[in-house]
XYZ file of C-alpha atoms in Angstrom:
306
model
C 175.671 90.401 -0.042
C 173.476 89.627 3.167
C 171.008 87.017 4.155
C 168.313 87.355 6.883
C 166.459 84.429 8.334
C 163.842 84.341 11.082
C 163.214 81.498 13.451
C 160.720 81.806 16.300
C 161.420 84.699 18.567
C 164.895 85.195 17.293
C 166.018 86.844 14.131
C 169.491 86.141 12.682
C 171.304 88.294 10.259
C 174.452 87.252 8.546
C 176.601 89.387 6.412
C 178.853 87.963 3.838
C 182.174 89.527 3.396
C 182.338 92.058 0.743
C 185.019 93.014 -1.379
C 185.968 95.677 1.057
C 186.135 93.210 4.059
C 187.298 89.920 2.605
C 188.367 88.333 5.775
C 185.503 89.269 8.063
C 182.221 87.672 8.697
C 179.946 88.368 11.638
C 176.409 87.531 12.828
C 173.934 89.388 15.111
C 171.272 87.629 17.166
C 168.753 89.832 18.904
C 165.733 89.226 21.133
C 162.568 90.223 19.445
C 161.132 91.532 22.722
C 163.979 93.929 23.123
C 163.511 95.143 19.613
C 159.819 95.598 20.114
C 160.356 97.510 23.310
C 162.679 99.934 21.766
C 160.811 100.106 18.566
C 157.333 100.933 19.930
C 157.337 103.256 23.066
C 154.013 104.918 22.402
C 151.765 101.968 23.275
C 153.481 101.695 26.673
C 152.759 105.339 27.517
C 149.107 104.951 26.589
C 148.678 101.978 28.868
C 150.204 103.841 31.829
C 147.934 106.856 31.324
C 144.841 104.687 31.138
C 145.732 102.925 34.411
C 146.134 106.267 36.205
C 142.695 107.396 35.039
C 141.160 104.181 36.272
C 142.764 104.657 39.711
C 141.387 108.191 40.011
C 137.881 107.069 39.096
C 138.110 104.219 41.562
C 139.209 106.611 44.335
C 136.293 108.940 43.608
C 133.887 106.049 43.758
C 135.387 104.956 47.080
C 134.941 108.452 48.484
C 131.333 108.525 47.311
C 130.712 105.196 49.014
C 132.323 106.485 52.230
C 130.193 109.641 52.115
C 127.068 107.598 51.588
C 128.001 105.304 54.452
C 128.697 108.254 56.755
C 125.398 109.830 55.781
C 123.573 106.570 56.489
C 125.330 106.206 59.864
C 124.493 109.802 60.810
C 120.888 109.234 59.774
C 120.681 106.041 61.802
C 122.237 107.757 64.845
C 119.820 110.671 64.561
C 116.850 108.332 64.128
C 118.002 106.236 67.082
C 118.392 109.353 69.227
C 114.915 110.568 68.319
C 113.367 107.167 68.981
C 115.281 106.827 72.259
C 114.183 110.300 73.346
C 110.582 109.517 72.476
C 110.682 106.186 74.287
C 112.410 107.783 77.276
C 109.815 110.532 77.441
C 106.983 108.026 77.152
C 108.466 105.706 79.778
C 109.186 108.644 82.092
C 105.631 109.909 81.761
C 104.284 106.406 82.306
C 106.478 105.868 85.361
C 105.448 109.238 86.777
C 101.807 108.399 86.205
C 102.231 105.016 87.910
C 104.126 106.633 90.798
C 101.426 109.255 91.282
C 98.766 106.558 91.176
C 100.596 104.391 93.710
C 101.341 107.413 95.907
C 97.710 108.539 95.849
C 96.552 105.012 96.604
C 99.027 104.676 99.490
C 98.077 108.050 100.961
C 94.413 107.163 100.658
C 94.970 103.862 102.468
C 96.963 105.560 105.234
C 94.289 108.232 105.641
C 91.533 105.631 105.693
C 93.428 103.533 108.236
C 94.118 106.569 110.400
C 90.487 107.678 110.238
C 89.325 104.154 111.005
C 91.453 104.067 114.155
C 90.139 107.447 115.259
C 86.564 106.319 114.668
C 87.187 103.092 116.551
C 88.666 104.901 119.548
C 85.815 107.425 119.514
C 83.173 104.704 119.321
C 84.773 102.732 122.155
C 84.974 105.819 124.362
C 81.386 106.746 123.496
C 80.145 103.232 124.289
C 82.081 103.081 127.543
C 80.786 106.502 128.521
C 77.239 105.362 127.820
C 77.776 102.383 130.139
C 78.734 104.690 132.983
C 76.074 107.356 132.443
C 73.305 104.806 131.907
C 74.170 103.187 135.212
C 74.125 106.508 137.039
C 71.702 108.349 134.758
C 69.109 108.980 137.404
C 71.525 110.766 139.702
C 72.883 112.815 136.788
C 69.423 113.874 135.685
C 68.423 114.742 139.228
C 71.532 116.817 139.814
C 70.979 118.664 136.539
C 67.264 119.305 136.986
C 67.368 120.370 140.641
C 70.749 122.109 140.426
C 71.544 120.569 143.780
C 75.015 120.301 145.240
C 76.336 116.812 144.644
C 76.714 114.511 147.568
C 78.547 111.253 147.902
C 75.573 109.464 146.340
C 75.158 111.623 143.246
C 77.036 112.558 140.125
C 79.967 113.109 139.661
C 80.794 111.251 142.854
C 80.926 107.908 141.073
C 83.344 104.983 141.228
C 82.809 102.062 138.866
C 83.286 98.589 140.388
C 85.472 96.221 138.367
C 86.650 99.052 136.152
C 89.751 97.164 135.015
C 87.778 94.144 133.833
C 85.136 96.306 132.146
C 87.673 98.355 130.221
C 90.059 95.583 129.179
C 88.062 94.441 126.139
C 87.270 97.987 125.020
C 90.910 98.969 125.281
C 91.919 95.981 123.177
C 89.403 96.836 120.459
C 90.505 100.468 120.377
C 94.187 99.465 120.302
C 94.798 102.234 122.808
C 97.346 102.699 125.541
C 94.898 103.732 128.249
C 91.208 104.222 128.944
C 90.155 106.474 131.804
C 87.099 107.886 133.529
C 87.603 111.614 134.177
C 84.717 113.467 135.876
C 84.225 117.205 135.364
C 84.587 118.982 138.696
C 83.891 122.656 139.432
C 85.860 124.630 141.981
C 83.649 125.954 144.787
C 80.723 123.734 143.755
C 81.525 120.063 144.064
C 85.303 119.776 144.515
C 85.286 119.149 148.238
C 82.543 116.532 147.995
C 84.232 114.736 145.128
C 87.649 114.634 146.835
C 85.973 113.215 149.926
C 84.281 110.580 147.768
C 87.608 109.706 146.092
C 89.370 109.216 149.412
C 86.466 107.123 150.711
C 86.262 104.776 147.717
C 89.992 104.533 146.932
C 90.030 100.976 148.303
C 88.152 99.926 145.159
C 91.423 100.463 143.280
C 93.085 97.779 145.401
C 90.721 94.889 145.123
C 87.974 93.536 142.932
C 84.727 91.739 143.484
C 86.058 89.100 141.136
C 86.968 85.797 142.755
C 90.151 85.544 140.737
C 93.157 85.472 143.029
C 95.362 86.841 140.243
C 93.181 89.933 139.944
C 93.275 90.526 143.678
C 97.036 90.171 143.870
C 97.438 92.586 140.975
C 95.357 95.282 142.610
C 97.015 94.860 146.014
C 100.260 96.042 144.474
C 98.694 99.521 144.312
C 98.165 99.815 148.042
C 100.345 102.931 148.041
C 97.437 104.819 146.438
C 95.718 104.616 149.826
C 98.597 104.303 152.278
C 101.850 106.271 151.932
C 104.801 104.200 150.837
C 107.309 104.249 153.748
C 110.186 103.702 151.338
C 109.378 106.727 149.164
C 109.633 110.463 149.535
C 107.393 113.284 148.383
C 105.798 113.377 145.860
C 106.144 109.633 145.220
C 104.470 108.843 148.554
C 101.441 110.957 147.631
C 98.061 109.221 148.112
C 94.585 109.828 146.733
C 93.629 111.666 149.911
C 96.012 114.479 148.882
C 93.321 115.627 146.457
C 93.375 116.928 142.883
C 96.867 117.934 141.885
C 98.706 119.569 138.994
C 102.276 120.699 138.274
C 103.809 124.139 138.411
C 106.058 125.660 135.753
C 109.034 123.755 137.185
C 107.221 120.424 137.048
C 106.691 120.139 140.797
C 103.560 118.474 142.176
C 101.189 121.009 143.760
C 97.640 121.000 145.058
C 95.658 122.251 142.077
C 94.440 125.829 142.673
C 91.252 125.171 140.705
C 91.608 128.197 138.435
C 92.783 128.073 134.812
C 92.958 131.717 133.746
C 93.772 130.838 130.121
C 90.624 128.708 129.739
C 87.051 129.611 128.861
C 86.062 127.509 131.866
C 88.345 128.870 134.567
C 86.874 126.980 137.515
C 86.634 123.576 135.831
C 88.892 120.652 136.722
C 89.027 117.271 134.971
C 90.918 114.858 137.270
C 91.858 111.350 136.212
C 89.926 109.038 138.480
C 89.774 105.464 137.196
C 92.215 104.360 134.506
C 93.206 101.145 132.759
C 95.770 99.673 132.752
C 96.544 100.748 136.288
C 100.035 99.247 136.389
C 101.598 101.919 134.159
C 99.273 104.831 134.915
C 98.702 104.928 138.671
C 100.643 108.197 139.012
C 98.088 109.876 136.728
C 95.240 109.320 139.228
C 93.928 112.652 140.592
C 95.906 114.665 138.020
C 93.931 117.615 136.612
C 93.979 117.217 132.820
C 92.521 120.705 132.433
C 95.709 122.202 133.875
C 97.788 120.881 130.977
C 97.934 123.424 128.105
C 98.034 120.765 125.395
C 94.745 119.243 126.578
C 93.020 122.325 127.887
C 91.787 123.540 124.491
C 90.421 120.122 123.530
C 88.550 119.879 126.819
C 87.207 123.431 126.408
C 85.923 122.577 122.923
C 84.327 119.408 124.248
C 82.522 121.265 127.033
C 81.503 124.121 124.724
C 80.141 122.057 121.829
C 78.837 118.994 123.660
């Protein structure tokens, strides 16, 4: 016969000896977990299959999330690019507008400043000219009305006393480098008389009626305008008595021929007579400005449209 008892997780089976095995008795003790594992395989397979399905679903969800994130990032990048392009275009247009405004304003200021300087120089020259002509207006009017040949006492045979002092303030206001009195002389009409007048009154370049000793010393330095400098050679020892001069094509000093074939006024000469400051411009005295091509046209226009 056999007897089976169960205690906890263990099950014991004992077999009593039968008539066929009188001397044998044995017992078997087994672990219930081992029995269960071998006895029920199907539930284990089901659990494994369910876990695999869950992993696949989880992977698909992860991919969807990644796709959504990528789409959001791409959208944000595109939106940022569009906004940046818009802002860049707006800022560029604004900067260009500001640059054009500043450039226009700067150009306008430069043009106004340039025009102001031209007007100032013109007004100073006009005022200074009026001072000279008003002082000698009677002789000018008489020479024009009677068409007489000028003598040493009529226009343009004029030398202004204290020219340096008179022109100093005007030159400062005009912010110019030089201010000069240049009479208009005509070849064959009044050249000889004017050159004689220049040689006769050249001493006025050397001294001043002013009592200032500094002024007198300054003008005495220009004695070589009247007396040849013994330490110099031609043309540096040239004096005012040489007459109106110009330069040939090689730059050499020559006695001006008195004919400018390229000009509308061929027989006209415009020599520099009195100039301020004298210290840096004494070599220009008696030079015919009308012989210089760069100034000839301006002088022709002045004489034509005066």
